[in-house]
JSON list of C-alpha atoms in Angstrom, two decimals:
[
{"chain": "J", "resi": 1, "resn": "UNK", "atom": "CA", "xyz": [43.92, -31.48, -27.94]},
{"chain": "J", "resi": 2, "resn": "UNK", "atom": "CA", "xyz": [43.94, -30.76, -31.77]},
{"chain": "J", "resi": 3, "resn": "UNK", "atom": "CA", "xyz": [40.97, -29.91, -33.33]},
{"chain": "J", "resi": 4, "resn": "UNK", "atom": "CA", "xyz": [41.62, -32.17, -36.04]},
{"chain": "J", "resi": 5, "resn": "UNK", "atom": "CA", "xyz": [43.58, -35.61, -35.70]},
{"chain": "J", "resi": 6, "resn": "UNK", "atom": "CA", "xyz": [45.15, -37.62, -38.43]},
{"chain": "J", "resi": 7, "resn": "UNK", "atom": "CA", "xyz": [47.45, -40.71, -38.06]},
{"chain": "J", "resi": 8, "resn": "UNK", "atom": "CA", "xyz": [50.55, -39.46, -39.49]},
{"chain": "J", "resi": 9, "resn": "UNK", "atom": "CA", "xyz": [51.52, -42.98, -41.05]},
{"chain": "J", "resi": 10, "resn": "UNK", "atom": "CA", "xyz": [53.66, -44.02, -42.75]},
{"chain": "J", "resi": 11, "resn": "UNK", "atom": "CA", "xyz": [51.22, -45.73, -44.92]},
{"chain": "J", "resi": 12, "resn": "UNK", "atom": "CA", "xyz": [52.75, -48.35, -47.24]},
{"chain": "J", "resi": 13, "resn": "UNK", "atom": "CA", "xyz": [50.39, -50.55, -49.56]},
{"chain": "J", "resi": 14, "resn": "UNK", "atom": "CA", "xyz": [50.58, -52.53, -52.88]},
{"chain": "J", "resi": 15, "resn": "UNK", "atom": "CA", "xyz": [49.21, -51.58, -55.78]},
{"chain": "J", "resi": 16, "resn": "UNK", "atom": "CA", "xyz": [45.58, -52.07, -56.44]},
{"chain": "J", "resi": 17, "resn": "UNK", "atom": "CA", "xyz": [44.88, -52.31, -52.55]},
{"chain": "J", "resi": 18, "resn": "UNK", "atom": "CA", "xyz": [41.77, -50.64, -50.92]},
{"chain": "J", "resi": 19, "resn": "UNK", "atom": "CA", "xyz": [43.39, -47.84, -48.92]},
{"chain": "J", "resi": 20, "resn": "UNK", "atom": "CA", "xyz": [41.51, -46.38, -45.80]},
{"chain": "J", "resi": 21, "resn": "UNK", "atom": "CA", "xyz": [42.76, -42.91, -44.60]},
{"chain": "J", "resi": 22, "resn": "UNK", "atom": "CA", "xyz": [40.95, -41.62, -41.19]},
{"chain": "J", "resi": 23, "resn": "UNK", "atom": "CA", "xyz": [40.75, -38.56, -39.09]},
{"chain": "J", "resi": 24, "resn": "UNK", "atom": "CA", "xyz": [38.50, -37.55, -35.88]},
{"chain": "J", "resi": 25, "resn": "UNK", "atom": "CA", "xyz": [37.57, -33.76, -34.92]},
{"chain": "J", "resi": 26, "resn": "UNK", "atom": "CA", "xyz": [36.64, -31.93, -31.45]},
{"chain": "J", "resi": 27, "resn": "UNK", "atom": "CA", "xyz": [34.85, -29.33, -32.89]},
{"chain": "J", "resi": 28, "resn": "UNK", "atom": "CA", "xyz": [30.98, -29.54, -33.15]},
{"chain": "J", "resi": 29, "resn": "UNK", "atom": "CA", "xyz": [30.72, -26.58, -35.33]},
{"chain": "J", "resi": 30, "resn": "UNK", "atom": "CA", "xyz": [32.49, -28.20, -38.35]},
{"chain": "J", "resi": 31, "resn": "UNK", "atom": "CA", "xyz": [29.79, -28.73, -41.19]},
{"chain": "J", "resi": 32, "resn": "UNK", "atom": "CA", "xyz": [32.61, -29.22, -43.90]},
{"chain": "J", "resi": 33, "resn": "UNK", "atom": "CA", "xyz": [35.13, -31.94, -44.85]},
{"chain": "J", "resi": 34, "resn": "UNK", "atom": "CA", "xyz": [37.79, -31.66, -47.17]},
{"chain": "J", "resi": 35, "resn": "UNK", "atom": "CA", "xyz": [40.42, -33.89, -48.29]},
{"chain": "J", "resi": 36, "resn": "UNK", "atom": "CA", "xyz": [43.30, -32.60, -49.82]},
{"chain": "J", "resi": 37, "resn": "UNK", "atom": "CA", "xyz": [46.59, -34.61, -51.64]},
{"chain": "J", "resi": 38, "resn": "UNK", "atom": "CA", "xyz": [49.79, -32.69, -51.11]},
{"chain": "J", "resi": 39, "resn": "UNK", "atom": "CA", "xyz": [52.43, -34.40, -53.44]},
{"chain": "J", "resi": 40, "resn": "UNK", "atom": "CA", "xyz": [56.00, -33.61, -52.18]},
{"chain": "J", "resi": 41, "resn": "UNK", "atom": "CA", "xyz": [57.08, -30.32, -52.38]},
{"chain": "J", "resi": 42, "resn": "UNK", "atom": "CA", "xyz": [53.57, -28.94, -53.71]},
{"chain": "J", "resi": 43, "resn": "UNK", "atom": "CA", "xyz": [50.59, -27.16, -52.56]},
{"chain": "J", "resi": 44, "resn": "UNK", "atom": "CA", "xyz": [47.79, -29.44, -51.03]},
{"chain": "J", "resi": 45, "resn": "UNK", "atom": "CA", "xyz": [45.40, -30.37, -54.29]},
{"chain": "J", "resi": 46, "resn": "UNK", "atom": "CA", "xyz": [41.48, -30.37, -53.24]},
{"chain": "J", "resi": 47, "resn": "UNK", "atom": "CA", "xyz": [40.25, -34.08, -53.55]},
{"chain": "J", "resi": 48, "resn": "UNK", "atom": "CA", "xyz": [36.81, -34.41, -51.96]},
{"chain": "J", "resi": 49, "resn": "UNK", "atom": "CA", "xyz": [34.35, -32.30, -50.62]},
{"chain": "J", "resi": 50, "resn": "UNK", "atom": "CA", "xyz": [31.45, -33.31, -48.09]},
{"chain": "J", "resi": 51, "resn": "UNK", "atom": "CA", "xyz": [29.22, -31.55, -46.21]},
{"chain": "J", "resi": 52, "resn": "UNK", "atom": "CA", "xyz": [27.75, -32.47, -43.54]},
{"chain": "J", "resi": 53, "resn": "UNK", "atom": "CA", "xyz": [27.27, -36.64, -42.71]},
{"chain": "J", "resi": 54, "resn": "UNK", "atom": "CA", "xyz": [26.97, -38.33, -45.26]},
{"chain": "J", "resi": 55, "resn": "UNK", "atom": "CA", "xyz": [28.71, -40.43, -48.75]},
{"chain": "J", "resi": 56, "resn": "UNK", "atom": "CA", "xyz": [30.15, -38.60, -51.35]},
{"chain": "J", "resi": 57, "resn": "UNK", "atom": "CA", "xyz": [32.04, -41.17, -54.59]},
{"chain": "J", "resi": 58, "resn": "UNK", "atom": "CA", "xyz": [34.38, -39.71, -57.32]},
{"chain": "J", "resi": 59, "resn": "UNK", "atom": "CA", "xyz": [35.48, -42.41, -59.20]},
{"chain": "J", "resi": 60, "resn": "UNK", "atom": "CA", "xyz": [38.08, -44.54, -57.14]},
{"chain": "J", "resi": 61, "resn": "UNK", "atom": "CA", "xyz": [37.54, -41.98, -54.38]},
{"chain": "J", "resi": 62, "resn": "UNK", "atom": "CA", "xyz": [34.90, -42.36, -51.39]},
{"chain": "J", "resi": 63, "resn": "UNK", "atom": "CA", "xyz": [34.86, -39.88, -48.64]},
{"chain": "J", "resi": 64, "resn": "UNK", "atom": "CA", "xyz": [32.56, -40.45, -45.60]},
{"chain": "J", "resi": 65, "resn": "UNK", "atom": "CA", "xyz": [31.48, -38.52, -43.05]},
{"chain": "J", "resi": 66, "resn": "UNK", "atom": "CA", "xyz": [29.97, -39.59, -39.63]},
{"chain": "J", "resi": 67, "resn": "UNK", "atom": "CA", "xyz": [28.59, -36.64, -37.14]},
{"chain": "J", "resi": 68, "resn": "UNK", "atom": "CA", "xyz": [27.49, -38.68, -34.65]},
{"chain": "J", "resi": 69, "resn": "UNK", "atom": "CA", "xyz": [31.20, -39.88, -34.54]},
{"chain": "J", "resi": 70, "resn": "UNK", "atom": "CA", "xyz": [32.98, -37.19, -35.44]},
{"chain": "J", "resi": 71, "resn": "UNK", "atom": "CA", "xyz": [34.80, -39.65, -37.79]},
{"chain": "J", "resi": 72, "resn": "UNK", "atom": "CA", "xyz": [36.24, -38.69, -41.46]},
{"chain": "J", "resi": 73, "resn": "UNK", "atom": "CA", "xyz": [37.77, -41.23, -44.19]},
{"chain": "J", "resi": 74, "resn": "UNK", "atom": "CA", "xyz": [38.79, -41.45, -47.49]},
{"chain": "J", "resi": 75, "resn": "UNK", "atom": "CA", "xyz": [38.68, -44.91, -49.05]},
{"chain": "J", "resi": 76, "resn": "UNK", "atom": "CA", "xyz": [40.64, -44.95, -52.21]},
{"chain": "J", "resi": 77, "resn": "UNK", "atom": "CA", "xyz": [40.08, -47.91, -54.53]},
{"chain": "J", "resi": 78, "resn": "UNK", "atom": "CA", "xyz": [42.20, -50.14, -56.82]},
{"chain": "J", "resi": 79, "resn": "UNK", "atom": "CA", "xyz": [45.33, -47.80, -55.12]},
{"chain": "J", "resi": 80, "resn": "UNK", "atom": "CA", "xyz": [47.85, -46.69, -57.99]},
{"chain": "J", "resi": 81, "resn": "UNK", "atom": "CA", "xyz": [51.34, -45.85, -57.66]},
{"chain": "J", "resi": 82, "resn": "UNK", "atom": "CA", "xyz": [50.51, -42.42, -58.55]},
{"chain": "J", "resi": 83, "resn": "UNK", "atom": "CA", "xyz": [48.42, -42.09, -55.33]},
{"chain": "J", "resi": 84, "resn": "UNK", "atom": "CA", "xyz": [51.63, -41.67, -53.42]},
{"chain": "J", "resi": 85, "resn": "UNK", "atom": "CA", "xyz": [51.32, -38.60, -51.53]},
{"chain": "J", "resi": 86, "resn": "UNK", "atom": "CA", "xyz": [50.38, -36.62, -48.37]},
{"chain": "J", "resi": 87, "resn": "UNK", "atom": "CA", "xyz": [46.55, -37.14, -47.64]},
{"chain": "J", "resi": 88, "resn": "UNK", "atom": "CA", "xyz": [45.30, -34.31, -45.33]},
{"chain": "J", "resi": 89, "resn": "UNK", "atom": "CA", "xyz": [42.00, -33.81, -43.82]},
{"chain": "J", "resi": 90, "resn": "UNK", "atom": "CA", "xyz": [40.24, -30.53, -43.33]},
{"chain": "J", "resi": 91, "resn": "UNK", "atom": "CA", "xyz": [37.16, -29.35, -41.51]},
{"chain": "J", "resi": 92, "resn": "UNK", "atom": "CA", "xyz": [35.63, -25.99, -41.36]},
{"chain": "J", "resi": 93, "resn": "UNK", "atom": "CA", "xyz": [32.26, -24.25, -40.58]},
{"chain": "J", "resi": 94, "resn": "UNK", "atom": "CA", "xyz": [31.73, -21.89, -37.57]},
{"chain": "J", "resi": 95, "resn": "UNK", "atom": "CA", "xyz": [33.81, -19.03, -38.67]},
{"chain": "J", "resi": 96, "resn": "UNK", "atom": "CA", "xyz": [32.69, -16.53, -40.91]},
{"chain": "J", "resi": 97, "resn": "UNK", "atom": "CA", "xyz": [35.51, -16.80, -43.21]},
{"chain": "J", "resi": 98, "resn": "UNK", "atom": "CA", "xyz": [35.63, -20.32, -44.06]},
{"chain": "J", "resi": 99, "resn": "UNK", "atom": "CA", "xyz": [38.67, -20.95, -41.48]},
{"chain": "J", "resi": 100, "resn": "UNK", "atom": "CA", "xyz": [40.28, -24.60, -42.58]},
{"chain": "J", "resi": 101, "resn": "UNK", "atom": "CA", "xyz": [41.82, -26.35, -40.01]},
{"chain": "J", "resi": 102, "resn": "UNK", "atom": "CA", "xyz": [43.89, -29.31, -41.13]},
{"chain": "J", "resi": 103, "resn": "UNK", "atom": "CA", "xyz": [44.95, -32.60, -39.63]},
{"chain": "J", "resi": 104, "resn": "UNK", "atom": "CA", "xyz": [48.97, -33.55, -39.74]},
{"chain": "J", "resi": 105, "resn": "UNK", "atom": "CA", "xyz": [48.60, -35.30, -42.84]},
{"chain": "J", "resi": 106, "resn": "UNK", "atom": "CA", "xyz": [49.19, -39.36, -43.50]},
{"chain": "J", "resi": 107, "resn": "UNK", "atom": "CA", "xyz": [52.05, -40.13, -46.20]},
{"chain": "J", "resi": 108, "resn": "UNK", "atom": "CA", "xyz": [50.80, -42.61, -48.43]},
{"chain": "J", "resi": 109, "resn": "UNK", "atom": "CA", "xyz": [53.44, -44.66, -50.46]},
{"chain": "J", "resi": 110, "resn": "UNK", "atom": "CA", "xyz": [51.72, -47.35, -52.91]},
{"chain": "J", "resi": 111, "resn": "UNK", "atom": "CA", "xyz": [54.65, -49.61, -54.36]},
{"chain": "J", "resi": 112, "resn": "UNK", "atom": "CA", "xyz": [54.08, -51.71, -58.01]},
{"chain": "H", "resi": 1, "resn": "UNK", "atom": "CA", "xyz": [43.61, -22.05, -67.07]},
{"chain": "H", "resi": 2, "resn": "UNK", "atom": "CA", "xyz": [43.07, -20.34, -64.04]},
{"chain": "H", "resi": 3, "resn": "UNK", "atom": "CA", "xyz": [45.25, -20.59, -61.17]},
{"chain": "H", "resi": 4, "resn": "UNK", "atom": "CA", "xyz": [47.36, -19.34, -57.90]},
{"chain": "H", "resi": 5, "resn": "UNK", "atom": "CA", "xyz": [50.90, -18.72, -58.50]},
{"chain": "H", "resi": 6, "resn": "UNK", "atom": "CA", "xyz": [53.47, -18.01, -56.22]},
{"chain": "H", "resi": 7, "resn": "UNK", "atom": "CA", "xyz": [56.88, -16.73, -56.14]},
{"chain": "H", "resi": 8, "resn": "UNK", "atom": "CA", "xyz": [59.49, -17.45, -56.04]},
{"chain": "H", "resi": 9, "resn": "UNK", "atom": "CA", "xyz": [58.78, -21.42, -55.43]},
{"chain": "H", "resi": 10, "resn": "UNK", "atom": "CA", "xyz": [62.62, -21.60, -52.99]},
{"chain": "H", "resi": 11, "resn": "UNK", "atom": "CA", "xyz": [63.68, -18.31, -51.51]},
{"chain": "H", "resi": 12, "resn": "UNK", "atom": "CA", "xyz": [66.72, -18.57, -49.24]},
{"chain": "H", "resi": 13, "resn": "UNK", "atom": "CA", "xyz": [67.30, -15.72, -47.12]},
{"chain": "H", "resi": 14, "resn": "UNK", "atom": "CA", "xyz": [69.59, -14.53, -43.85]},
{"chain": "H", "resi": 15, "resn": "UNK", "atom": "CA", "xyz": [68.68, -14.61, -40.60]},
{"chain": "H", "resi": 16, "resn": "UNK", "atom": "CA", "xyz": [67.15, -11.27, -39.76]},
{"chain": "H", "resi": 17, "resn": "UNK", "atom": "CA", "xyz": [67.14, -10.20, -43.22]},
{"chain": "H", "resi": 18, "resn": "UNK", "atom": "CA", "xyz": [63.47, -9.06, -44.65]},
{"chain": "H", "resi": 19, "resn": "UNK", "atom": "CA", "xyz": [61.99, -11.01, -47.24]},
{"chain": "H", "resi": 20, "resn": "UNK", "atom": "CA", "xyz": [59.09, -11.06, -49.36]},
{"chain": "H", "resi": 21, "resn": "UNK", "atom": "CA", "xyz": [56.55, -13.67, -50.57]},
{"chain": "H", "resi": 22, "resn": "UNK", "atom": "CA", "xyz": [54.48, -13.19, -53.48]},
{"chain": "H", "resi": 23, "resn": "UNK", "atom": "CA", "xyz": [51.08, -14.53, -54.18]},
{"chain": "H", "resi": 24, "resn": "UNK", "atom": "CA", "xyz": [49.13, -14.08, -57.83]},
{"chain": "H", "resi": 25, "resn": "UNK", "atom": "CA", "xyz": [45.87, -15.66, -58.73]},
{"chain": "H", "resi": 26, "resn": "UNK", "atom": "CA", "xyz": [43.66, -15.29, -61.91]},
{"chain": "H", "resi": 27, "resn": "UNK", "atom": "CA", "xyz": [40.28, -16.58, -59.81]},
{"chain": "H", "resi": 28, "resn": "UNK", "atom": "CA", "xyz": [38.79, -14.04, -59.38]},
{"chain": "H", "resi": 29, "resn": "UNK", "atom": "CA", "xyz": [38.17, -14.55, -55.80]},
{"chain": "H", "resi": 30, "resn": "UNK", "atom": "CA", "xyz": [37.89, -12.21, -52.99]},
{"chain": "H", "resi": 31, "resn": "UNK", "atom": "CA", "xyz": [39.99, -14.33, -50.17]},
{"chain": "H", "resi": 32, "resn": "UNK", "atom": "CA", "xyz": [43.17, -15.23, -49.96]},
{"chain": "H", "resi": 33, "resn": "UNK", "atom": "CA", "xyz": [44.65, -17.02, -47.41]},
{"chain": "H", "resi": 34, "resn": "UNK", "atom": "CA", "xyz": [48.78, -17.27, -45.99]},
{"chain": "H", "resi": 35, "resn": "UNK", "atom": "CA", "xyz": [49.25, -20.51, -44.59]},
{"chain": "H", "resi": 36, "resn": "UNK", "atom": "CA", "xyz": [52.50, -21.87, -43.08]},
{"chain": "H", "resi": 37, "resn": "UNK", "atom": "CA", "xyz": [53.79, -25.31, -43.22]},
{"chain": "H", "resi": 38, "resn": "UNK", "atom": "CA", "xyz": [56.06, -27.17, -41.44]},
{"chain": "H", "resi": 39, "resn": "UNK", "atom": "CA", "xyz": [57.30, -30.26, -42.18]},
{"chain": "H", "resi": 40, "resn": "UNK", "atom": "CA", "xyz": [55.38, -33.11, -41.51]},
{"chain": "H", "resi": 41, "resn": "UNK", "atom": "CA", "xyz": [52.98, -30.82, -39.99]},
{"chain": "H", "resi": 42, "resn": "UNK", "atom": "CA", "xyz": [49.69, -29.40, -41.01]},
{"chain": "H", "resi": 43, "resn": "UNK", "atom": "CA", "xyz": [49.53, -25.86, -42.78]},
{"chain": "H", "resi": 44, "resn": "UNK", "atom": "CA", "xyz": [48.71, -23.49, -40.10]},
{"chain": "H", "resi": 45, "resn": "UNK", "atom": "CA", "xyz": [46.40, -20.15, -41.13]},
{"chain": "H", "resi": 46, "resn": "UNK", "atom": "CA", "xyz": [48.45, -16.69, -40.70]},
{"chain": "H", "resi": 47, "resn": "UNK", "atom": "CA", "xyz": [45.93, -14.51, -41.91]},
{"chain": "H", "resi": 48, "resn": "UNK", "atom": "CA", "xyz": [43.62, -13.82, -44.45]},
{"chain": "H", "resi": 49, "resn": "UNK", "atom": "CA", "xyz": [42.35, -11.04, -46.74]},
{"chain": "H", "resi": 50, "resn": "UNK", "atom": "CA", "xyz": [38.51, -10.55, -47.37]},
{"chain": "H", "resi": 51, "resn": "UNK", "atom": "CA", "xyz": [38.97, -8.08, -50.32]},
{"chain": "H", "resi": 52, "resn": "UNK", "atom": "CA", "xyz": [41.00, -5.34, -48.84]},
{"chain": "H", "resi": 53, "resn": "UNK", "atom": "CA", "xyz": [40.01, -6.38, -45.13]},
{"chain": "H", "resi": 54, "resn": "UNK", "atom": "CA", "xyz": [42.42, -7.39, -43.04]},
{"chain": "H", "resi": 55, "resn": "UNK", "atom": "CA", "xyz": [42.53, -10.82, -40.73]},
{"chain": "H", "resi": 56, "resn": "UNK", "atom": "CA", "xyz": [44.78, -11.73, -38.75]},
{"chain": "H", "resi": 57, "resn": "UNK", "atom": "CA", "xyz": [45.33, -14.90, -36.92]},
{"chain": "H", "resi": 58, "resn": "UNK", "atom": "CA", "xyz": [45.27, -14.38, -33.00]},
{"chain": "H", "resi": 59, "resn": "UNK", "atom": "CA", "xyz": [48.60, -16.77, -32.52]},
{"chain": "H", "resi": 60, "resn": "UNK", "atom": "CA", "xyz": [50.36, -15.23, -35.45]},
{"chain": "H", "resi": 61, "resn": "UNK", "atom": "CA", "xyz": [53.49, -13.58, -34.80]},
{"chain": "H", "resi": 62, "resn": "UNK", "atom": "CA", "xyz": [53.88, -10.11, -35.33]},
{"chain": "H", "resi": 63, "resn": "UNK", "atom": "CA", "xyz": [57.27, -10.49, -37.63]},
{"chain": "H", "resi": 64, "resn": "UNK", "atom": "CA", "xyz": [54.44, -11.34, -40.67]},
{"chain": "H", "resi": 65, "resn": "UNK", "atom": "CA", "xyz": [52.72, -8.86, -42.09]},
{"chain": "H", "resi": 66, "resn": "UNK", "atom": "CA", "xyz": [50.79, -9.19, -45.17]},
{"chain": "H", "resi": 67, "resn": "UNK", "atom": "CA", "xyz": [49.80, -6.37, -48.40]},
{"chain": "H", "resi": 68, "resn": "UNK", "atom": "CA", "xyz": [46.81, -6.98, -50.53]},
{"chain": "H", "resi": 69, "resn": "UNK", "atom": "CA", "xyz": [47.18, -3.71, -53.69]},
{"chain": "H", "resi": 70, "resn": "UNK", "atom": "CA", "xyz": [44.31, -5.53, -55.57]},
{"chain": "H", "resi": 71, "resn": "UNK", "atom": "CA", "xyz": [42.17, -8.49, -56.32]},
{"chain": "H", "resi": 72, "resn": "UNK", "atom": "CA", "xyz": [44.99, -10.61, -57.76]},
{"chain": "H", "resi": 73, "resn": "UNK", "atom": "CA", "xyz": [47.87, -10.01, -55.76]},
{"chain": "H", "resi": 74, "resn": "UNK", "atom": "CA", "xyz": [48.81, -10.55, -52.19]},
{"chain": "H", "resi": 75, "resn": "UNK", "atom": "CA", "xyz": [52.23, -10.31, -50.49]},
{"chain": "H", "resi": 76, "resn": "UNK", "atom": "CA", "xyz": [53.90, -12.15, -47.17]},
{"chain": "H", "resi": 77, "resn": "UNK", "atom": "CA", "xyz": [56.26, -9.97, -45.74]},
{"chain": "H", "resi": 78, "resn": "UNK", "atom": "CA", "xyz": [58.70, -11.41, -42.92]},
{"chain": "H", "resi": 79, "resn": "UNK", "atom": "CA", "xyz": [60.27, -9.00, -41.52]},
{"chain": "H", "resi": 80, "resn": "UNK", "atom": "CA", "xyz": [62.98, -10.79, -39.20]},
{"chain": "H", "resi": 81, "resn": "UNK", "atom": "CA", "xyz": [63.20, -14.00, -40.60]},
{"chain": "H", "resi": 82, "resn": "UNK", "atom": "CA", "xyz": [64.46, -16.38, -37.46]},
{"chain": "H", "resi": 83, "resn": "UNK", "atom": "CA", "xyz": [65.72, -19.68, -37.93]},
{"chain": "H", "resi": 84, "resn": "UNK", "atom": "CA", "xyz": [61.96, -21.09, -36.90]},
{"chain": "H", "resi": 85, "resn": "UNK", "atom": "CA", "xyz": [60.64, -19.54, -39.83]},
{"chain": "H", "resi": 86, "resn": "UNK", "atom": "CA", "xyz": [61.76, -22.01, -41.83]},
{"chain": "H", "resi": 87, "resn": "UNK", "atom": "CA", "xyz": [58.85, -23.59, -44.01]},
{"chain": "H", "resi": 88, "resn": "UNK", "atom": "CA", "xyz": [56.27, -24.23, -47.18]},
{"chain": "H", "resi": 89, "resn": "UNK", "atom": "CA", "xyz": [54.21, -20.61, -46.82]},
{"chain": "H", "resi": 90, "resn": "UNK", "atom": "CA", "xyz": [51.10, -21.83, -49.02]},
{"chain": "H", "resi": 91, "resn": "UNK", "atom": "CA", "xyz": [48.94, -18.96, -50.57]},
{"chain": "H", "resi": 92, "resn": "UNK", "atom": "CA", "xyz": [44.96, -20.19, -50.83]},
{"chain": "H", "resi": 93, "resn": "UNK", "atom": "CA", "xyz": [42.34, -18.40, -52.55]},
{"chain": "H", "resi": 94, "resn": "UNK", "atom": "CA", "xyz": [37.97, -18.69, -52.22]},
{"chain": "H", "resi": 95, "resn": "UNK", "atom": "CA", "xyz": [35.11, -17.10, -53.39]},
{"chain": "H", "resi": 96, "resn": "UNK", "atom": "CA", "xyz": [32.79, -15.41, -50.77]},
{"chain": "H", "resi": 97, "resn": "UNK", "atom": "CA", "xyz": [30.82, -18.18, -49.28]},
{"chain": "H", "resi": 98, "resn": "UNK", "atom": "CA", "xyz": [32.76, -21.05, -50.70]},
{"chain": "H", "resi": 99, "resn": "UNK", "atom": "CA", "xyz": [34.22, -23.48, -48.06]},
{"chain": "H", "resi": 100, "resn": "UNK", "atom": "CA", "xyz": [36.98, -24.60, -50.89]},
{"chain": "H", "resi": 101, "resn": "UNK", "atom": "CA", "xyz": [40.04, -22.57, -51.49]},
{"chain": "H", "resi": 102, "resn": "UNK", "atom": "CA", "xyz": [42.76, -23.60, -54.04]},
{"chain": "H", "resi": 103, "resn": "UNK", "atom": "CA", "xyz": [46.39, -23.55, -53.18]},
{"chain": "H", "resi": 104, "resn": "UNK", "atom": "CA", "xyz": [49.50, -22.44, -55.01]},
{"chain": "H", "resi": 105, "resn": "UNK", "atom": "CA", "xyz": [52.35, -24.60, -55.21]},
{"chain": "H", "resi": 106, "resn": "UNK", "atom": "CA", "xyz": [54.05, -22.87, -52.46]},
{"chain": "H", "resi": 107, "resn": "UNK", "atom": "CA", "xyz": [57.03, -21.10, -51.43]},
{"chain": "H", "resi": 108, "resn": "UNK", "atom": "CA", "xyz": [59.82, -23.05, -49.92]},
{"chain": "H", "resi": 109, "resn": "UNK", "atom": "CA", "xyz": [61.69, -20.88, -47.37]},
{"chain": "H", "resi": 110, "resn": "UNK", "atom": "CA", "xyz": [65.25, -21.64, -46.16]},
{"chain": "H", "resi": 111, "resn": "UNK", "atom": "CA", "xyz": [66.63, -19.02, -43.49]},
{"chain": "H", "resi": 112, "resn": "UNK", "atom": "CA", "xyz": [70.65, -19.40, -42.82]}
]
């Protein structure tokens, strides 16, 4: 089992549509979540940052957290064409060298 | 504006021939990270670098090695590239304590 799963997609939506992106972890020691957009042929581009459960809103951007669950998501509002990209989730904590351990990524496509 | 650079951004190389990957970043920071990517996969951690301190990654093969001279630069060495090598090697950098490192754009390998 991966210590981070992601639905791999494809993801197609329209623009403006409320896009949910979700991944689950094994690991009990994670205390960080990251998201990270990876446009093609690019380095991954931090997004979000959460630690802990919890909320955490940057403009059309909502990551969430659950423990309990060991649930992550990124909600992205009002979904622009521009969104389109690779949308990979990240946990960490446990390792004294801030070790991230990613999911597979979901490809996002957002069409006009 | 400060950032991580790497080149070159495509480097094609031989089968079995050596090759170099080169890493620069004006952040300051005292880790830096060698991730490989796959496509459609998630970036997978090689090894890292806490200042001059070595790290390697228990599942990484021995054909990488890595060379930190200073603060700013790190180098990928692969010193058989086989045809499974082929992949994005991502160079990530973080402060001490920080659970959020910043990626380069990448270096797109292609082994023939």
């Amino acid at each position: 089992q991966k210590e981070v799963e992601q639905d791999p997609g494809p993801l197609s939506v329209p623009e403006g549509a409320i896009v949910s992106l979700n991944c689950t972890y094994s690991n009990s020691a994670f205390q960080y979540f990251m998201w990270y957009r990876q446009y093609s042929r690019k380095g991954p581009e931090l997004l979000m940052y959460t630690y802990s459960s919890g909320n955490k809103e940057d403009g059309r951007f909502t990551a969430q957290v659950d423990k309990s669950s060991k649930y992550i998501s990124l909600f992205i509002r009002d979904s622009q064409p521009s969104d389109s990209a690779t949308y990979l989730c990240a946990s960490s904590g446990g390792t004294s060298y801030g070790k991230l351990t990613f999911g597979q990524g979901t490809i996002l496509t957002v069409h006009p | 504006d400060a950032m991580v650079i790497q080149n070159p951004r495509y480097q094609v190389t031989q089968f079995g021939k050596p090759v170099t990957l080169s890493c620069s970043q004006t952040l300051n920071h005292n880790v830096m990270y060698w991730y490989q990517q796959k496509s459609s996969q998630a970036p997978k951690l090689l090894f890292h670098y806490y200042d001059k301190d070595f790290n390697n990654e228990a599942d990484t093969p021995d054909n990488f090695q890595s060379r930190r001279p200073n603060t700013s630069f790190c180098f990928l060495d692969i010193r058989s590239p086989g045809l499974g090598d082929a992949a994005m090697y991502l160079c990530a950098t973080s402060r001490v304590g920080s659970e959020t490192q910043y990626f380069g754009p990448g270096t797109r390998l292609l082994v023939l």
